[in-house]
């Protein structure tokens, strides 16, 4: 079976106390699959990861950092023009126990590069260290876990199956955004609207339709 999930790069959040967070994985960083099934503390971890990813640039330019601790953590997310979310798409072949992970400097906002494989140039790469690579060969897509490694494991799947899995990833991200919007209303009431809008930009999602 082939599984595909949108994943966000998250770091250990030990000692963070401004809102509930969950430790994910055992290393200095790991990948958190995003969907509407996350627990509230996992959503808190995801929101912290997105906010911290943009906080480095916010120290160099832009509006002054606010003194309020929560506003300070959210400063980069709410003031930077270009938003990103480190991570991408994770593909698992359960039959061969092979996993393709996004490489360094890849972002969830770049996930539409996968459609270049299906409908464009027929290939795409997704970061480095490792260097995952996808190539269309006829009606099959060949995924190389690390294109810089000789004899790298590969995953192969039909074009139609990859298209279906990519549509599922978009649904997962939409479900996560709706979950995170409700989470922000509860845990970040003073910033909820701005945080929800910034998250949609970071994930390259369309605006949510107005409630009727």
mmCIF file of C-alpha atoms in Angstrom:
data_model
loop_
_atom_site.group_PDB
_atom_site.id
_atom_site.type_symbol
_atom_site.label_atom_id
_atom_site.label_comp_id
_atom_site.label_asym_id
_atom_site.label_seq_id
_atom_site.Cartn_x
_atom_site.Cartn_y
_atom_site.Cartn_z
ATOM 1 C CA UNK A 1 0.000 0.000 0.000
ATOM 2 C CA UNK A 2 1.198 3.532 -0.809
ATOM 3 C CA UNK A 3 0.434 6.278 1.706
ATOM 4 C CA UNK A 4 0.983 9.997 1.118
ATOM 5 C CA UNK A 5 0.645 12.675 3.779
ATOM 6 C CA UNK A 6 1.429 16.383 4.045
ATOM 7 C CA UNK A 7 3.992 16.733 6.830
ATOM 8 C CA UNK A 8 5.311 19.734 8.721
ATOM 9 C CA UNK A 9 8.835 19.880 10.105
ATOM 10 C CA UNK A 10 8.584 20.439 13.862
ATOM 11 C CA UNK A 11 11.166 20.744 16.595
ATOM 12 C CA UNK A 12 11.140 19.636 20.206
ATOM 13 C CA UNK A 13 9.048 22.138 22.167
ATOM 14 C CA UNK A 14 10.151 21.264 25.682
ATOM 15 C CA UNK A 15 9.855 24.200 28.050
ATOM 16 C CA UNK A 16 7.389 26.136 25.881
ATOM 17 C CA UNK A 17 4.406 27.198 27.993
ATOM 18 C CA UNK A 18 2.522 29.947 26.127
ATOM 19 C CA UNK A 19 0.023 27.408 24.773
ATOM 20 C CA UNK A 20 -0.297 23.594 24.968
ATOM 21 C CA UNK A 21 2.174 21.689 22.796
ATOM 22 C CA UNK A 22 3.076 18.035 22.297
ATOM 23 C CA UNK A 23 6.525 16.542 21.800
ATOM 24 C CA UNK A 24 6.679 14.845 18.400
ATOM 25 C CA UNK A 25 9.347 12.249 17.661
ATOM 26 C CA UNK A 26 12.563 11.634 19.524
ATOM 27 C CA UNK A 27 15.146 13.718 17.645
ATOM 28 C CA UNK A 28 15.832 17.456 17.445
ATOM 29 C CA UNK A 29 13.208 17.642 14.724
ATOM 30 C CA UNK A 30 10.638 15.369 13.137
ATOM 31 C CA UNK A 31 7.735 15.449 10.700
ATOM 32 C CA UNK A 32 4.164 15.875 11.919
ATOM 33 C CA UNK A 33 1.454 14.655 9.504
ATOM 34 C CA UNK A 34 -1.216 17.345 9.148
ATOM 35 C CA UNK A 35 -4.898 16.464 9.080
ATOM 36 C CA UNK A 36 -8.131 17.167 10.875
ATOM 37 C CA UNK A 37 -7.419 14.318 13.309
ATOM 38 C CA UNK A 38 -4.679 16.053 15.333
ATOM 39 C CA UNK A 39 -5.052 16.513 19.066
ATOM 40 C CA UNK A 40 -5.128 20.118 20.371
ATOM 41 C CA UNK A 41 -1.559 19.927 21.710
ATOM 42 C CA UNK A 42 -0.359 18.635 18.333
ATOM 43 C CA UNK A 43 -2.026 21.605 16.641
ATOM 44 C CA UNK A 44 -0.184 23.811 19.134
ATOM 45 C CA UNK A 45 3.103 22.192 18.116
ATOM 46 C CA UNK A 46 2.319 22.767 14.448
ATOM 47 C CA UNK A 47 1.433 26.405 15.007
ATOM 48 C CA UNK A 48 4.610 26.962 16.995
ATOM 49 C CA UNK A 49 6.674 25.391 14.202
ATOM 50 C CA UNK A 50 5.142 27.646 11.538
ATOM 51 C CA UNK A 51 5.592 30.733 13.721
ATOM 52 C CA UNK A 52 9.204 29.932 14.645
ATOM 53 C CA UNK A 53 10.152 29.228 11.035
ATOM 54 C CA UNK A 54 9.392 32.837 10.117
ATOM 55 C CA UNK A 55 10.758 34.346 13.319
ATOM 56 C CA UNK A 56 14.409 34.380 12.196
ATOM 57 C CA UNK A 57 13.805 36.905 9.445
ATOM 58 C CA UNK A 58 11.638 38.992 11.738
ATOM 59 C CA UNK A 59 14.653 39.684 13.934
ATOM 60 C CA UNK A 60 16.435 41.413 11.069
ATOM 61 C CA UNK A 61 13.847 43.789 9.649
ATOM 62 C CA UNK A 62 10.213 44.754 9.789
ATOM 63 C CA UNK A 63 8.146 46.260 12.611
ATOM 64 C CA UNK A 64 9.534 46.267 16.157
ATOM 65 C CA UNK A 65 8.982 43.086 18.134
ATOM 66 C CA UNK A 66 6.144 43.499 20.659
ATOM 67 C CA UNK A 67 6.815 43.011 24.355
ATOM 68 C CA UNK A 68 3.851 40.683 24.872
ATOM 69 C CA UNK A 69 5.240 37.093 24.902
ATOM 70 C CA UNK A 70 2.550 35.570 22.677
ATOM 71 C CA UNK A 71 2.644 38.447 20.191
ATOM 72 C CA UNK A 72 6.438 38.161 20.169
ATOM 73 C CA UNK A 73 6.310 34.475 19.172
ATOM 74 C CA UNK A 74 3.805 35.276 16.419
ATOM 75 C CA UNK A 75 5.704 38.366 15.250
ATOM 76 C CA UNK A 76 7.373 36.867 12.186
ATOM 77 C CA UNK A 77 4.272 34.961 11.122
ATOM 78 C CA UNK A 78 2.130 38.093 11.269
ATOM 79 C CA UNK A 79 4.586 40.609 9.784
ATOM 80 C CA UNK A 80 6.562 38.811 7.069
ATOM 81 C CA UNK A 81 5.389 39.171 3.479
ATOM 82 C CA UNK A 82 6.530 35.749 2.270
ATOM 83 C CA UNK A 83 5.395 32.857 4.435
ATOM 84 C CA UNK A 84 6.537 29.236 4.272
ATOM 85 C CA UNK A 85 5.984 26.009 6.161
ATOM 86 C CA UNK A 86 9.009 23.701 6.289
ATOM 87 C CA UNK A 87 8.123 20.170 5.232
ATOM 88 C CA UNK A 88 6.362 18.724 2.214
ATOM 89 C CA UNK A 89 4.829 15.411 1.248
ATOM 90 C CA UNK A 90 5.834 12.096 2.791
ATOM 91 C CA UNK A 91 5.313 8.900 0.804
ATOM 92 C CA UNK A 92 5.378 5.468 2.443
ATOM 93 C CA UNK A 93 5.357 2.114 0.674
ATOM 94 C CA UNK A 94 4.156 -0.200 3.420
ATOM 95 C CA UNK A 95 4.944 -3.318 1.390
ATOM 96 C CA UNK A 96 8.658 -2.533 1.064
ATOM 97 C CA UNK A 97 8.934 -0.388 4.251
ATOM 98 C CA UNK A 98 10.337 2.439 2.118
ATOM 99 C CA UNK A 99 9.730 6.082 3.052
ATOM 100 C CA UNK A 100 10.374 9.187 0.968
ATOM 101 C CA UNK A 101 10.737 12.342 3.091
ATOM 102 C CA UNK A 102 11.040 15.976 2.000
ATOM 103 C CA UNK A 103 14.578 17.299 2.095
ATOM 104 C CA UNK A 104 16.019 20.415 3.684
ATOM 105 C CA UNK A 105 14.724 23.756 2.366
ATOM 106 C CA UNK A 106 11.547 22.204 0.990
ATOM 107 C CA UNK A 107 8.212 23.630 2.041
ATOM 108 C CA UNK A 108 4.584 22.596 2.027
ATOM 109 C CA UNK A 109 3.831 25.684 -0.038
ATOM 110 C CA UNK A 110 5.892 24.071 -2.827
ATOM 111 C CA UNK A 111 3.852 20.861 -2.966
ATOM 112 C CA UNK A 112 2.312 21.737 -6.333
ATOM 113 C CA UNK A 113 5.701 20.926 -7.856
ATOM 114 C CA UNK A 114 4.403 17.356 -7.699
ATOM 115 C CA UNK A 115 2.014 18.225 -10.516
ATOM 116 C CA UNK A 116 5.015 19.053 -12.700
ATOM 117 C CA UNK A 117 5.690 15.326 -12.592
ATOM 118 C CA UNK A 118 2.159 14.507 -13.718
ATOM 119 C CA UNK A 119 1.336 17.331 -16.096
ATOM 120 C CA UNK A 120 4.496 19.349 -16.692
ATOM 121 C CA UNK A 121 8.165 18.533 -17.315
ATOM 122 C CA UNK A 122 7.765 15.016 -15.926
ATOM 123 C CA UNK A 123 10.153 15.403 -13.004
ATOM 124 C CA UNK A 124 10.646 17.360 -9.777
ATOM 125 C CA UNK A 125 12.965 17.403 -6.762
ATOM 126 C CA UNK A 126 12.055 18.212 -3.189
ATOM 127 C CA UNK A 127 14.995 19.617 -1.232
ATOM 128 C CA UNK A 128 18.375 18.181 -0.297
ATOM 129 C CA UNK A 129 20.085 16.066 2.367
ATOM 130 C CA UNK A 130 18.301 13.830 1.420
ATOM 131 C CA UNK A 131 17.448 14.735 -2.175
ATOM 132 C CA UNK A 132 14.094 13.139 -3.022
ATOM 133 C CA UNK A 133 13.307 13.011 -6.716
ATOM 134 C CA UNK A 134 10.225 12.106 -8.746
ATOM 135 C CA UNK A 135 10.121 11.179 -12.431
ATOM 136 C CA UNK A 136 7.292 10.113 -14.691
ATOM 137 C CA UNK A 137 8.006 7.123 -16.904
ATOM 138 C CA UNK A 138 4.978 6.498 -19.095
ATOM 139 C CA UNK A 139 2.023 5.760 -16.834
ATOM 140 C CA UNK A 140 4.241 5.210 -13.789
ATOM 141 C CA UNK A 141 5.879 7.628 -11.360
ATOM 142 C CA UNK A 142 9.233 6.586 -9.957
ATOM 143 C CA UNK A 143 10.136 8.154 -6.593
ATOM 144 C CA UNK A 144 13.794 8.063 -5.541
ATOM 145 C CA UNK A 145 14.310 8.516 -1.804
ATOM 146 C CA UNK A 146 17.743 10.172 -2.225
ATOM 147 C CA UNK A 147 18.853 10.984 -5.751
ATOM 148 C CA UNK A 148 22.391 11.732 -4.506
ATOM 149 C CA UNK A 149 22.797 8.208 -3.118
ATOM 150 C CA UNK A 150 23.836 5.318 -5.334
ATOM 151 C CA UNK A 151 21.367 2.489 -5.058
ATOM 152 C CA UNK A 152 18.789 4.639 -3.282
ATOM 153 C CA UNK A 153 15.489 2.932 -2.455
ATOM 154 C CA UNK A 154 12.670 3.755 -4.853
ATOM 155 C CA UNK A 155 8.894 3.708 -4.786
ATOM 156 C CA UNK A 156 6.854 3.215 -7.943
ATOM 157 C CA UNK A 157 3.151 3.900 -8.369
ATOM 158 C CA UNK A 158 0.712 4.560 -11.207
ATOM 159 C CA UNK A 159 0.100 8.155 -12.317
ATOM 160 C CA UNK A 160 -3.600 7.762 -11.517
ATOM 161 C CA UNK A 161 -2.796 6.616 -7.968
ATOM 162 C CA UNK A 162 -0.468 9.550 -7.325
ATOM 163 C CA UNK A 163 -3.104 11.973 -8.578
ATOM 164 C CA UNK A 164 -5.623 10.456 -6.162
ATOM 165 C CA UNK A 165 -3.157 10.641 -3.264
ATOM 166 C CA UNK A 166 -2.342 14.280 -3.996
ATOM 167 C CA UNK A 167 -6.037 15.148 -3.905
ATOM 168 C CA UNK A 168 -6.225 13.446 -0.507
ATOM 169 C CA UNK A 169 -3.290 15.519 0.748
ATOM 170 C CA UNK A 170 -5.151 18.709 -0.192
ATOM 171 C CA UNK A 171 -8.176 17.529 1.764
ATOM 172 C CA UNK A 172 -5.949 16.775 4.771
ATOM 173 C CA UNK A 173 -4.478 20.288 4.649
ATOM 174 C CA UNK A 174 -7.912 21.858 4.378
ATOM 175 C CA UNK A 175 -9.114 19.821 7.354
ATOM 176 C CA UNK A 176 -6.039 20.843 9.330
ATOM 177 C CA UNK A 177 -6.597 24.526 8.515
ATOM 178 C CA UNK A 178 -10.189 24.320 9.764
ATOM 179 C CA UNK A 179 -9.007 22.555 12.924
ATOM 180 C CA UNK A 180 -6.253 25.131 13.471
ATOM 181 C CA UNK A 181 -8.704 28.010 12.958
ATOM 182 C CA UNK A 182 -10.843 26.712 15.800
ATOM 183 C CA UNK A 183 -7.728 26.105 17.902
ATOM 184 C CA UNK A 184 -6.567 29.686 17.370
ATOM 185 C CA UNK A 185 -9.953 31.052 18.433
ATOM 186 C CA UNK A 186 -9.573 29.211 21.744
ATOM 187 C CA UNK A 187 -5.861 29.663 22.448
ATOM 188 C CA UNK A 188 -4.970 32.886 20.608
ATOM 189 C CA UNK A 189 -8.213 34.889 20.727
ATOM 190 C CA UNK A 190 -6.473 38.260 20.307
ATOM 191 C CA UNK A 191 -4.720 37.082 17.137
ATOM 192 C CA UNK A 192 -7.025 34.349 15.819
ATOM 193 C CA UNK A 193 -8.147 36.008 12.582
ATOM 194 C CA UNK A 194 -4.638 37.127 11.614
ATOM 195 C CA UNK A 195 -3.099 33.760 12.542
ATOM 196 C CA UNK A 196 -5.674 31.834 10.491
ATOM 197 C CA UNK A 197 -5.036 34.053 7.461
ATOM 198 C CA UNK A 198 -1.260 33.746 7.858
ATOM 199 C CA UNK A 199 -1.480 29.961 8.157
ATOM 200 C CA UNK A 200 -3.459 29.764 4.926
ATOM 201 C CA UNK A 201 -0.763 31.815 3.195
ATOM 202 C CA UNK A 202 2.033 29.667 4.630
ATOM 203 C CA UNK A 203 0.298 26.497 3.389
ATOM 204 C CA UNK A 204 -0.743 28.098 0.081
ATOM 205 C CA UNK A 205 -4.418 27.408 0.702
ATOM 206 C CA UNK A 206 -7.324 29.454 -0.661
ATOM 207 C CA UNK A 207 -9.331 31.638 1.749
ATOM 208 C CA UNK A 208 -11.985 29.822 3.710
ATOM 209 C CA UNK A 209 -15.508 30.424 2.382
ATOM 210 C CA UNK A 210 -17.640 32.693 4.573
ATOM 211 C CA UNK A 211 -20.003 31.013 6.991
ATOM 212 C CA UNK A 212 -23.637 30.996 5.941
#
